[in-house]
Amino acid sequence: MGIQKILNAKAEYGVPVKIYTNDVDEESMTQLRKMAQLQFIHSHIAVMPDVHLGKGATVGSVIPTKNAIIPAAVGVDIGCGMNAMRLSLKAEQLPDNLSALRNAIERKVPVGFEMHKQIKAKASTLAPLDKRLKLITDKHPALKRMLRHFDSTWQKQIGTLGGGNHFIELCLDENDDVWVMLHSGSRGLGNVIGTYFIERAKKEAQNRFGHVPDKDLSYFAEGSNSFEDYFEAVEWAQEYAYENRREMMRLILEAIRPLLPSFQMTKEAINCHHNYVQKELHFGEEVFVTRKGAIRAGTDEYGIIPGSMGAKSFIVKGKGNPDSFCSCSHGAGRRMSRSKAKNLFSQQDLIAQTQGIECRKDKGVVDEIPSAYKDIDEVMANQTDLIEVVHTLKQVMCVKG
């Protein structure tokens, strides 16, 4: 059985907070107590075992709201999530040295702040996105001033990785089958949309639902123009992130195909968000569910829970647990900040902890060292009530932004 403890916030703070771990730092607890005071929370807040301090709201939290949405809870990497695909290849069919595969992917998929020199996505992908985006920017022209070369940039960034904790990996499962897995979101335009509406919410009156304990928890009330505009924009960014991962997967397969024996993609393919908001039915009522660092784990619904660089990852199937609002963790979760990891660990530590994995081992990615993250096995043990493991994956190659 997994762990569940309840911060019974009802008397002092507001709604209860159900937490699926005992490993919660005090800063995160303070943040959760503030979130629990919001009067538009439906039933309770669920907190996943990879919980850690976040900007705006706690990472690993599932926040069901009635008649309101908190833009900062969704965050600025709107639609960030995972894509994984199993190939018809076995471990022994991979080359002994994977550096050529990593180099081929890095040549094909821009990382960090880079983008494609020309638009790679098909017109059939771009046209509907472009049409919907124009409706958004016509109402909010300031968005176009927040991103250089706005119209070309968002199109050239489809099929790009980004930086931070985003990655592309080759993995092996328990049967020695080869998987391609990646983690990315809505890139520069998603960031612009998130930033713009977070600041807009902070400037709007916050009196419809009583006291707001933190400016970062500023909301849009359903029925207002801002609410409708934000929901339209956030849905667009989520769709963009989904298409970004699809295009990236296509480019990765195109890059590695000449270097490997002939292969096919299997039917096991998953593309899921873990920073997003959508309407769902819970405890008999339709609510807006914001998952900030959590994935949906409805009954028999497949998801991806990655570990840190050099650790295990998991393909999982949801159990539809109502107390978690049909959710589970989105990864291992950070144990420390990026700056603390850089101060605490050296390049040599990174080399030691990623031994046997073809990946960057320079100072620029020390903040992504496995020790900066929680133990993925412990995280998984704490959510056996939420998901069952279908495949256990081990990274053999990793591309970082």
mmCIF file of C-alpha atoms in Angstrom:
data_model
loop_
_atom_site.group_PDB
_atom_site.id
_atom_site.type_symbol
_atom_site.label_atom_id
_atom_site.label_comp_id
_atom_site.label_asym_id
_atom_site.label_seq_id
_atom_site.Cartn_x
_atom_site.Cartn_y
_atom_site.Cartn_z
ATOM 1 C CA MET A 1 0.000 0.000 0.000
ATOM 2 C CA GLY A 2 1.198 3.518 -0.764
ATOM 3 C CA ILE A 3 1.474 6.257 1.814
ATOM 4 C CA GLN A 4 -1.250 8.854 2.258
ATOM 5 C CA LYS A 5 -1.199 11.422 5.008
ATOM 6 C CA ILE A 6 -3.709 14.215 5.429
ATOM 7 C CA LEU A 7 -2.861 17.761 6.357
ATOM 8 C CA ASN A 8 -6.295 18.358 7.842
ATOM 9 C CA ALA A 9 -6.399 21.976 6.925
ATOM 10 C CA LYS A 10 -10.135 22.348 7.443
ATOM 11 C CA ALA A 11 -10.230 24.092 10.796
ATOM 12 C CA GLU A 12 -7.181 26.334 10.487
ATOM 13 C CA TYR A 13 -6.485 26.652 6.796
ATOM 14 C CA GLY A 14 -9.400 25.596 4.598
ATOM 15 C CA VAL A 15 -9.806 22.340 2.677
ATOM 16 C CA PRO A 16 -7.863 19.161 3.556
ATOM 17 C CA VAL A 17 -4.634 18.381 1.710
ATOM 18 C CA LYS A 18 -4.053 14.680 0.974
ATOM 19 C CA ILE A 19 -0.338 13.944 0.539
ATOM 20 C CA TYR A 20 1.070 10.685 -0.856
ATOM 21 C CA THR A 21 4.442 10.880 0.901
ATOM 22 C CA ASN A 22 6.094 11.753 4.213
ATOM 23 C CA ASP A 23 8.927 13.492 2.376
ATOM 24 C CA VAL A 24 7.683 17.096 2.209
ATOM 25 C CA ASP A 25 9.871 20.104 2.986
ATOM 26 C CA GLU A 26 8.513 22.901 5.159
ATOM 27 C CA GLU A 27 8.490 25.477 2.350
ATOM 28 C CA SER A 28 6.221 23.224 0.314
ATOM 29 C CA MET A 29 3.962 22.706 3.337
ATOM 30 C CA THR A 30 3.660 26.478 3.747
ATOM 31 C CA GLN A 31 2.769 26.807 0.090
ATOM 32 C CA LEU A 32 0.171 24.025 0.361
ATOM 33 C CA ARG A 33 -1.422 25.660 3.423
ATOM 34 C CA LYS A 34 -1.868 28.870 1.444
ATOM 35 C CA MET A 35 -3.423 26.987 -1.467
ATOM 36 C CA ALA A 36 -5.836 25.232 0.915
ATOM 37 C CA GLN A 37 -7.270 28.608 2.010
ATOM 38 C CA LEU A 38 -8.711 29.348 -1.420
ATOM 39 C CA GLN A 39 -12.492 29.251 -1.214
ATOM 40 C CA PHE A 40 -13.023 27.850 -4.713
ATOM 41 C CA ILE A 41 -11.146 24.563 -4.117
ATOM 42 C CA HIS A 42 -13.415 21.550 -4.671
ATOM 43 C CA SER A 43 -13.254 18.894 -1.903
ATOM 44 C CA HIS A 44 -9.484 18.836 -1.226
ATOM 45 C CA ILE A 45 -6.024 19.192 -2.765
ATOM 46 C CA ALA A 46 -4.096 16.041 -3.691
ATOM 47 C CA VAL A 47 -0.298 16.071 -3.483
ATOM 48 C CA MET A 48 1.819 13.522 -5.302
ATOM 49 C CA PRO A 49 4.936 11.826 -3.835
ATOM 50 C CA ASP A 50 7.326 13.879 -6.027
ATOM 51 C CA VAL A 51 6.141 17.069 -4.297
ATOM 52 C CA HIS A 52 8.521 20.030 -4.056
ATOM 53 C CA LEU A 53 8.460 23.812 -3.884
ATOM 54 C CA GLY A 54 7.220 25.473 -7.052
ATOM 55 C CA LYS A 55 6.787 28.954 -8.421
ATOM 56 C CA GLY A 56 3.191 30.008 -7.888
ATOM 57 C CA ALA A 57 1.994 26.643 -6.607
ATOM 58 C CA THR A 58 3.586 23.464 -5.286
ATOM 59 C CA VAL A 59 4.929 21.073 -7.904
ATOM 60 C CA GLY A 60 3.205 17.716 -7.603
ATOM 61 C CA SER A 61 -0.161 19.213 -6.657
ATOM 62 C CA VAL A 62 -3.560 18.436 -8.149
ATOM 63 C CA ILE A 63 -5.883 21.399 -7.641
ATOM 64 C CA PRO A 64 -9.606 21.020 -8.436
ATOM 65 C CA THR A 65 -11.347 24.383 -8.637
ATOM 66 C CA LYS A 66 -14.938 25.488 -9.115
ATOM 67 C CA ASN A 67 -15.675 28.626 -11.135
ATOM 68 C CA ALA A 68 -12.048 29.787 -11.172
ATOM 69 C CA ILE A 69 -8.558 28.956 -12.524
ATOM 70 C CA ILE A 70 -5.164 30.014 -11.110
ATOM 71 C CA PRO A 71 -2.806 30.786 -14.040
ATOM 72 C CA ALA A 72 0.337 30.540 -11.875
ATOM 73 C CA ALA A 73 -0.687 27.041 -10.784
ATOM 74 C CA VAL A 74 -0.650 25.933 -14.409
ATOM 75 C CA GLY A 75 2.642 27.807 -14.741
ATOM 76 C CA VAL A 76 4.614 29.017 -17.746
ATOM 77 C CA ASP A 77 5.628 25.688 -19.280
ATOM 78 C CA ILE A 78 2.026 25.046 -20.267
ATOM 79 C CA GLY A 79 1.410 21.527 -21.548
ATOM 80 C CA CYS A 80 4.840 20.283 -20.551
ATOM 81 C CA GLY A 81 4.783 16.505 -20.651
ATOM 82 C CA MET A 82 6.130 13.226 -21.953
ATOM 83 C CA ASN A 83 6.112 11.141 -25.105
ATOM 84 C CA ALA A 84 7.332 7.550 -25.253
ATOM 85 C CA MET A 85 7.342 4.938 -27.991
ATOM 86 C CA ARG A 86 8.515 1.325 -28.044
ATOM 87 C CA LEU A 87 10.462 0.212 -31.115
ATOM 88 C CA SER A 88 10.733 -3.258 -32.636
ATOM 89 C CA LEU A 89 14.409 -3.412 -31.615
ATOM 90 C CA LYS A 90 16.248 -5.333 -28.912
ATOM 91 C CA ALA A 91 19.173 -4.127 -26.813
ATOM 92 C CA GLU A 92 21.682 -6.283 -28.705
ATOM 93 C CA GLN A 93 20.754 -4.465 -31.935
ATOM 94 C CA LEU A 94 22.044 -1.155 -30.593
ATOM 95 C CA PRO A 95 25.679 -0.243 -31.338
ATOM 96 C CA ASP A 96 28.199 -0.648 -28.504
ATOM 97 C CA ASN A 97 28.970 3.078 -28.692
ATOM 98 C CA LEU A 98 25.857 5.274 -28.701
ATOM 99 C CA SER A 99 27.619 8.598 -29.339
ATOM 100 C CA ALA A 100 26.759 8.562 -33.068
ATOM 101 C CA LEU A 101 23.059 8.165 -32.201
ATOM 102 C CA ARG A 102 23.216 11.040 -29.721
ATOM 103 C CA ASN A 103 25.027 13.256 -32.225
ATOM 104 C CA ALA A 104 22.485 12.427 -34.943
ATOM 105 C CA ILE A 105 19.590 13.404 -32.662
ATOM 106 C CA GLU A 106 21.308 16.619 -31.556
ATOM 107 C CA ARG A 107 21.846 17.590 -35.197
ATOM 108 C CA LYS A 108 18.173 16.946 -35.993
ATOM 109 C CA VAL A 109 16.504 18.395 -32.888
ATOM 110 C CA PRO A 110 17.514 21.881 -31.689
ATOM 111 C CA VAL A 111 18.039 22.096 -27.920
ATOM 112 C CA GLY A 112 18.201 24.922 -25.365
ATOM 113 C CA PHE A 113 17.237 28.269 -26.911
ATOM 114 C CA GLU A 114 17.853 27.030 -30.453
ATOM 115 C CA MET A 115 15.144 26.516 -33.066
ATOM 116 C CA HIS A 116 14.902 25.137 -36.586
ATOM 117 C CA LYS A 117 16.288 27.384 -39.295
ATOM 118 C CA GLN A 118 13.223 26.548 -41.371
ATOM 119 C CA ILE A 119 9.743 25.402 -40.415
ATOM 120 C CA LYS A 120 9.684 21.596 -40.134
ATOM 121 C CA ALA A 121 6.083 20.893 -39.150
ATOM 122 C CA LYS A 122 3.530 20.072 -41.843
ATOM 123 C CA ALA A 123 1.021 22.651 -43.027
ATOM 124 C CA SER A 124 -1.772 20.364 -41.805
ATOM 125 C CA THR A 125 -0.369 20.759 -38.271
ATOM 126 C CA LEU A 126 0.336 24.482 -38.496
ATOM 127 C CA ALA A 127 -2.858 25.731 -40.179
ATOM 128 C CA PRO A 128 -5.346 24.954 -37.379
ATOM 129 C CA LEU A 129 -2.889 26.197 -34.738
ATOM 130 C CA ASP A 130 -2.318 29.405 -36.671
ATOM 131 C CA LYS A 131 -6.046 30.039 -37.094
ATOM 132 C CA ARG A 132 -6.754 29.631 -33.385
ATOM 133 C CA LEU A 133 -3.693 31.639 -32.342
ATOM 134 C CA LYS A 134 -4.785 34.611 -34.452
ATOM 135 C CA LEU A 135 -8.075 34.736 -32.543
ATOM 136 C CA ILE A 136 -6.075 34.908 -29.299
ATOM 137 C CA THR A 137 -3.568 37.554 -30.420
ATOM 138 C CA ASP A 138 -6.281 39.714 -31.984
ATOM 139 C CA LYS A 139 -7.746 40.061 -28.482
ATOM 140 C CA HIS A 140 -4.349 40.280 -26.768
ATOM 141 C CA PRO A 141 -1.906 41.972 -29.180
ATOM 142 C CA ALA A 142 0.634 42.464 -26.370
ATOM 143 C CA LEU A 143 1.475 38.754 -26.683
ATOM 144 C CA LYS A 144 3.093 39.403 -30.059
ATOM 145 C CA ARG A 145 5.424 41.989 -28.518
ATOM 146 C CA MET A 146 6.713 39.511 -25.936
ATOM 147 C CA LEU A 147 8.404 37.115 -28.387
ATOM 148 C CA ARG A 148 10.911 38.121 -31.053
ATOM 149 C CA HIS A 149 9.832 37.321 -34.606
ATOM 150 C CA PHE A 150 6.598 36.006 -33.100
ATOM 151 C CA ASP A 151 4.966 34.396 -36.144
ATOM 152 C CA SER A 152 8.045 32.564 -37.390
ATOM 153 C CA THR A 153 9.425 31.655 -33.942
ATOM 154 C CA TRP A 154 6.496 29.586 -32.697
ATOM 155 C CA GLN A 155 6.421 27.679 -35.985
ATOM 156 C CA LYS A 156 10.182 27.076 -36.051
ATOM 157 C CA GLN A 157 10.104 25.873 -32.441
ATOM 158 C CA ILE A 158 7.757 22.971 -33.184
ATOM 159 C CA GLY A 159 10.005 19.932 -32.935
ATOM 160 C CA THR A 160 12.536 21.480 -30.512
ATOM 161 C CA LEU A 161 13.527 20.353 -27.033
ATOM 162 C CA GLY A 162 14.212 23.415 -24.887
ATOM 163 C CA GLY A 163 16.447 23.338 -21.815
ATOM 164 C CA GLY A 164 16.326 22.697 -18.076
ATOM 165 C CA ASN A 165 14.982 19.260 -17.220
ATOM 166 C CA HIS A 166 13.755 18.545 -20.752
ATOM 167 C CA PHE A 167 15.383 15.547 -22.396
ATOM 168 C CA ILE A 168 15.400 12.897 -25.111
ATOM 169 C CA GLU A 169 16.372 9.352 -24.152
ATOM 170 C CA LEU A 170 16.906 5.892 -25.507
ATOM 171 C CA CYS A 171 15.849 3.351 -22.890
ATOM 172 C CA LEU A 172 15.677 -0.410 -22.423
ATOM 173 C CA ASP A 173 12.776 -2.115 -20.652
ATOM 174 C CA GLU A 174 12.681 -5.326 -18.607
ATOM 175 C CA ASN A 175 12.459 -7.339 -21.844
ATOM 176 C CA ASP A 176 15.417 -5.522 -23.438
ATOM 177 C CA ASP A 177 13.055 -3.761 -25.842
ATOM 178 C CA VAL A 178 14.222 -0.321 -27.019
ATOM 179 C CA TRP A 179 12.160 2.779 -26.242
ATOM 180 C CA VAL A 180 12.460 6.414 -27.296
ATOM 181 C CA MET A 181 11.280 8.812 -24.608
ATOM 182 C CA LEU A 182 11.196 12.602 -24.486
ATOM 183 C CA HIS A 183 10.121 15.410 -22.181
ATOM 184 C CA SER A 184 9.209 18.887 -23.430
ATOM 185 C CA GLY A 185 6.479 21.525 -23.479
ATOM 186 C CA SER A 186 5.109 24.568 -25.277
ATOM 187 C CA ARG A 187 8.446 26.328 -25.689
ATOM 188 C CA GLY A 188 8.744 30.130 -25.976
ATOM 189 C CA LEU A 189 5.163 30.907 -26.855
ATOM 190 C CA GLY A 190 3.780 28.795 -24.012
ATOM 191 C CA ASN A 191 6.045 30.731 -21.668
ATOM 192 C CA VAL A 192 4.792 34.035 -23.087
ATOM 193 C CA ILE A 193 1.134 33.011 -22.726
ATOM 194 C CA GLY A 194 1.698 31.829 -19.144
ATOM 195 C CA THR A 195 3.639 34.949 -18.122
ATOM 196 C CA TYR A 196 1.147 37.335 -19.727
ATOM 197 C CA PHE A 197 -1.929 35.854 -18.067
ATOM 198 C CA ILE A 198 -0.240 35.335 -14.670
ATOM 199 C CA GLU A 199 0.545 39.063 -14.557
ATOM 200 C CA ARG A 200 -2.958 39.914 -15.794
ATOM 201 C CA ALA A 201 -4.511 37.849 -12.986
ATOM 202 C CA LYS A 202 -2.396 39.663 -10.387
ATOM 203 C CA LYS A 203 -3.760 43.003 -11.610
ATOM 204 C CA GLU A 204 -7.412 41.962 -11.577
ATOM 205 C CA ALA A 205 -9.682 42.331 -8.556
ATOM 206 C CA GLN A 206 -9.553 39.234 -6.363
ATOM 207 C CA ASN A 207 -12.703 39.770 -4.324
ATOM 208 C CA ARG A 208 -15.245 37.309 -5.733
ATOM 209 C CA PHE A 209 -14.041 34.392 -3.585
ATOM 210 C CA GLY A 210 -12.701 36.168 -0.531
ATOM 211 C CA HIS A 211 -9.116 36.390 0.706
ATOM 212 C CA VAL A 212 -6.202 35.341 -1.520
ATOM 213 C CA PRO A 213 -3.211 34.571 0.747
ATOM 214 C CA ASP A 214 -0.561 35.005 -1.955
ATOM 215 C CA LYS A 215 -0.439 37.130 -5.132
ATOM 216 C CA ASP A 216 0.831 34.054 -6.984
ATOM 217 C CA LEU A 217 -2.544 32.424 -6.309
ATOM 218 C CA SER A 218 -4.443 35.169 -8.145
ATOM 219 C CA TYR A 219 -7.262 33.699 -10.216
ATOM 220 C CA PHE A 220 -9.642 34.355 -13.074
ATOM 221 C CA ALA A 221 -13.304 33.911 -12.157
ATOM 222 C CA GLU A 222 -15.456 31.886 -14.535
ATOM 223 C CA GLY A 223 -17.750 34.101 -16.594
ATOM 224 C CA SER A 224 -15.224 36.927 -16.894
ATOM 225 C CA ASN A 225 -13.617 37.822 -20.224
ATOM 226 C CA SER A 226 -10.184 37.083 -18.794
ATOM 227 C CA PHE A 227 -11.241 33.591 -17.765
ATOM 228 C CA GLU A 228 -12.556 32.743 -21.219
ATOM 229 C CA ASP A 229 -9.515 34.242 -22.945
ATOM 230 C CA TYR A 230 -7.088 32.419 -20.659
ATOM 231 C CA PHE A 231 -8.823 29.075 -21.036
ATOM 232 C CA GLU A 232 -8.738 29.473 -24.815
ATOM 233 C CA ALA A 233 -5.032 30.406 -24.739
ATOM 234 C CA VAL A 234 -4.033 27.654 -22.324
ATOM 235 C CA GLU A 235 -5.847 25.027 -24.411
ATOM 236 C CA TRP A 236 -3.957 26.306 -27.455
ATOM 237 C CA ALA A 237 -0.610 26.050 -25.657
ATOM 238 C CA GLN A 238 -1.434 22.530 -24.496
ATOM 239 C CA GLU A 239 -2.223 21.458 -28.045
ATOM 240 C CA TYR A 240 0.967 23.136 -29.253
ATOM 241 C CA ALA A 241 3.018 21.223 -26.651
ATOM 242 C CA TYR A 242 1.394 17.959 -27.740
ATOM 243 C CA GLU A 243 2.238 18.664 -31.398
ATOM 244 C CA ASN A 244 5.754 19.730 -30.450
ATOM 245 C CA ARG A 245 6.379 16.323 -28.871
ATOM 246 C CA ARG A 246 4.856 14.509 -31.859
ATOM 247 C CA GLU A 247 7.061 16.413 -34.306
ATOM 248 C CA MET A 248 10.140 15.856 -32.148
ATOM 249 C CA MET A 249 9.470 12.114 -32.020
ATOM 250 C CA ARG A 250 9.177 12.065 -35.811
ATOM 251 C CA LEU A 251 12.514 13.864 -36.181
ATOM 252 C CA ILE A 252 14.246 11.589 -33.670
ATOM 253 C CA LEU A 253 13.138 8.450 -35.494
ATOM 254 C CA GLU A 254 14.248 10.029 -38.767
ATOM 255 C CA ALA A 255 17.658 10.760 -37.218
ATOM 256 C CA ILE A 256 18.353 7.291 -35.797
ATOM 257 C CA ARG A 257 16.858 5.163 -38.555
ATOM 258 C CA PRO A 258 19.974 5.205 -40.828
ATOM 259 C CA LEU A 259 22.173 4.119 -37.900
ATOM 260 C CA LEU A 260 20.121 1.118 -36.745
ATOM 261 C CA PRO A 261 18.708 -2.104 -38.202
ATOM 262 C CA SER A 262 15.295 -1.709 -39.823
ATOM 263 C CA PHE A 263 12.614 -1.151 -37.172
ATOM 264 C CA GLN A 264 8.935 -0.385 -36.755
ATOM 265 C CA MET A 265 7.072 1.583 -34.118
ATOM 266 C CA THR A 266 4.858 -0.558 -31.906
ATOM 267 C CA LYS A 267 1.346 0.301 -30.774
ATOM 268 C CA GLU A 268 2.700 1.277 -27.364
ATOM 269 C CA ALA A 269 2.938 5.056 -27.758
ATOM 270 C CA ILE A 270 2.008 7.566 -25.057
ATOM 271 C CA ASN A 271 1.825 11.375 -25.210
ATOM 272 C CA CYS A 272 0.686 13.001 -21.950
ATOM 273 C CA HIS A 273 0.771 16.411 -20.268
ATOM 274 C CA HIS A 274 1.845 16.981 -16.686
ATOM 275 C CA ASN A 275 1.464 20.800 -16.434
ATOM 276 C CA TYR A 276 -2.059 21.624 -17.547
ATOM 277 C CA VAL A 277 -5.697 22.328 -16.741
ATOM 278 C CA GLN A 278 -8.862 20.721 -18.085
ATOM 279 C CA LYS A 279 -12.503 20.145 -17.178
ATOM 280 C CA GLU A 280 -13.228 16.830 -15.434
ATOM 281 C CA LEU A 281 -15.947 15.211 -13.330
ATOM 282 C CA HIS A 282 -14.981 14.447 -9.708
ATOM 283 C CA PHE A 283 -17.158 13.626 -6.720
ATOM 284 C CA GLY A 284 -20.260 14.278 -8.794
ATOM 285 C CA GLU A 285 -19.335 17.763 -9.966
ATOM 286 C CA GLU A 286 -17.654 19.222 -13.038
ATOM 287 C CA VAL A 287 -14.512 21.076 -11.998
ATOM 288 C CA PHE A 288 -11.342 22.527 -13.492
ATOM 289 C CA VAL A 289 -8.439 20.241 -12.562
ATOM 290 C CA THR A 290 -4.994 21.811 -12.602
ATOM 291 C CA ARG A 291 -2.175 19.284 -12.522
ATOM 292 C CA LYS A 292 1.080 21.065 -11.735
ATOM 293 C CA GLY A 293 3.664 18.331 -12.038
ATOM 294 C CA ALA A 294 1.193 15.418 -12.095
ATOM 295 C CA ILE A 295 -0.267 13.191 -14.797
ATOM 296 C CA ARG A 296 -3.760 11.838 -15.220
ATOM 297 C CA ALA A 297 -4.052 8.232 -14.047
ATOM 298 C CA GLY A 298 -7.634 7.251 -14.804
ATOM 299 C CA THR A 299 -8.592 3.564 -14.768
ATOM 300 C CA ASP A 300 -6.361 1.712 -17.274
ATOM 301 C CA GLU A 301 -5.034 5.034 -18.593
ATOM 302 C CA TYR A 302 -1.350 4.875 -19.579
ATOM 303 C CA GLY A 303 1.226 7.408 -18.423
ATOM 304 C CA ILE A 304 4.970 8.008 -18.117
ATOM 305 C CA ILE A 305 6.880 8.671 -14.897
ATOM 306 C CA PRO A 306 10.533 9.491 -15.647
ATOM 307 C CA GLY A 307 13.317 9.296 -13.111
ATOM 308 C CA SER A 308 16.311 11.612 -13.121
ATOM 309 C CA MET A 309 19.141 11.364 -15.637
ATOM 310 C CA GLY A 310 20.714 7.993 -14.902
ATOM 311 C CA ALA A 311 17.803 6.566 -12.895
ATOM 312 C CA LYS A 312 14.899 4.308 -13.856
ATOM 313 C CA SER A 313 11.694 5.476 -15.534
ATOM 314 C CA PHE A 314 8.282 3.822 -15.684
ATOM 315 C CA ILE A 315 5.409 3.236 -18.057
ATOM 316 C CA VAL A 316 2.370 3.007 -15.798
ATOM 317 C CA LYS A 317 -1.356 2.308 -15.907
ATOM 318 C CA GLY A 318 -3.753 4.289 -13.745
ATOM 319 C CA LYS A 319 -6.053 2.846 -11.101
ATOM 320 C CA GLY A 320 -8.522 5.751 -11.211
ATOM 321 C CA ASN A 321 -8.083 6.569 -7.525
ATOM 322 C CA PRO A 322 -10.751 9.190 -6.701
ATOM 323 C CA ASP A 323 -8.843 10.710 -3.756
ATOM 324 C CA SER A 324 -5.987 11.665 -6.090
ATOM 325 C CA PHE A 325 -8.475 12.966 -8.673
ATOM 326 C CA CYS A 326 -7.236 10.120 -10.900
ATOM 327 C CA SER A 327 -3.651 11.400 -10.803
ATOM 328 C CA CYS A 328 -0.108 10.273 -10.044
ATOM 329 C CA SER A 329 3.381 11.780 -9.932
ATOM 330 C CA HIS A 330 5.055 13.207 -13.022
ATOM 331 C CA GLY A 331 8.592 12.138 -12.102
ATOM 332 C CA ALA A 332 11.019 11.780 -9.232
ATOM 333 C CA GLY A 333 10.732 15.421 -8.119
ATOM 334 C CA ARG A 334 13.607 17.698 -7.199
ATOM 335 C CA ARG A 335 15.208 17.295 -3.791
ATOM 336 C CA MET A 336 17.116 20.556 -4.069
ATOM 337 C CA SER A 337 17.203 23.708 -6.174
ATOM 338 C CA ARG A 338 19.361 24.008 -9.267
ATOM 339 C CA SER A 339 21.670 26.529 -7.595
ATOM 340 C CA LYS A 340 22.153 24.272 -4.556
ATOM 341 C CA ALA A 341 22.929 21.291 -6.808
ATOM 342 C CA LYS A 342 25.545 23.314 -8.687
ATOM 343 C CA ASN A 343 27.173 24.346 -5.394
ATOM 344 C CA LEU A 344 27.038 20.885 -3.865
ATOM 345 C CA PHE A 345 28.118 18.673 -6.771
ATOM 346 C CA SER A 346 31.006 18.728 -9.210
ATOM 347 C CA GLN A 347 31.472 17.610 -12.771
ATOM 348 C CA GLN A 348 33.235 14.522 -11.418
ATOM 349 C CA ASP A 349 30.161 13.679 -9.334
ATOM 350 C CA LEU A 350 28.048 13.918 -12.476
ATOM 351 C CA ILE A 351 30.411 11.644 -14.407
ATOM 352 C CA ALA A 352 30.290 9.063 -11.595
ATOM 353 C CA GLN A 353 26.479 9.153 -11.278
ATOM 354 C CA THR A 354 25.853 8.821 -15.022
ATOM 355 C CA GLN A 355 28.389 6.062 -15.603
ATOM 356 C CA GLY A 356 27.405 3.811 -18.492
ATOM 357 C CA ILE A 357 25.017 6.380 -20.025
ATOM 358 C CA GLU A 358 25.825 8.238 -23.236
ATOM 359 C CA CYS A 359 25.045 11.843 -22.286
ATOM 360 C CA ARG A 360 26.459 15.276 -21.593
ATOM 361 C CA LYS A 361 28.763 15.206 -18.586
ATOM 362 C CA ASP A 362 29.869 18.848 -18.512
ATOM 363 C CA LYS A 363 29.379 21.509 -15.835
ATOM 364 C CA GLY A 364 26.399 22.926 -17.725
ATOM 365 C CA VAL A 365 24.152 20.045 -16.645
ATOM 366 C CA VAL A 366 25.409 19.447 -13.076
ATOM 367 C CA ASP A 367 22.075 20.839 -11.818
ATOM 368 C CA GLU A 368 20.434 17.771 -13.404
ATOM 369 C CA ILE A 369 22.606 15.284 -11.491
ATOM 370 C CA PRO A 370 20.586 12.310 -10.140
ATOM 371 C CA SER A 371 21.348 13.252 -6.508
ATOM 372 C CA ALA A 372 19.452 16.528 -6.986
ATOM 373 C CA TYR A 373 16.271 14.434 -7.311
ATOM 374 C CA LYS A 374 14.285 12.233 -4.960
ATOM 375 C CA ASP A 375 14.721 8.461 -5.032
ATOM 376 C CA ILE A 376 12.403 7.302 -7.827
ATOM 377 C CA ASP A 377 11.908 3.873 -6.193
ATOM 378 C CA GLU A 378 10.611 5.538 -3.028
ATOM 379 C CA VAL A 379 8.353 7.831 -5.074
ATOM 380 C CA MET A 380 6.901 4.804 -6.860
ATOM 381 C CA ALA A 381 6.420 2.851 -3.625
ATOM 382 C CA ASN A 382 4.347 5.719 -2.231
ATOM 383 C CA GLN A 383 1.811 5.616 -5.063
ATOM 384 C CA THR A 384 0.920 1.958 -5.450
ATOM 385 C CA ASP A 385 -2.680 2.994 -4.688
ATOM 386 C CA LEU A 386 -2.621 5.237 -7.750
ATOM 387 C CA ILE A 387 -0.892 3.271 -10.512
ATOM 388 C CA GLU A 388 0.541 -0.095 -11.486
ATOM 389 C CA VAL A 389 3.860 -0.422 -13.300
ATOM 390 C CA VAL A 390 3.626 -1.834 -16.828
ATOM 391 C CA HIS A 391 7.255 -1.370 -17.930
ATOM 392 C CA THR A 392 10.442 -0.372 -16.118
ATOM 393 C CA LEU A 393 12.866 1.533 -18.317
ATOM 394 C CA LYS A 394 16.608 2.191 -17.893
ATOM 395 C CA GLN A 395 18.255 5.006 -19.832
ATOM 396 C CA VAL A 396 21.254 4.179 -22.019
ATOM 397 C CA MET A 397 21.457 7.512 -23.862
ATOM 398 C CA CYS A 398 20.261 11.003 -22.908
ATOM 399 C CA VAL A 399 20.140 14.308 -24.795
ATOM 400 C CA LYS A 400 19.860 17.433 -22.600
ATOM 401 C CA GLY A 401 19.131 21.014 -23.546
#
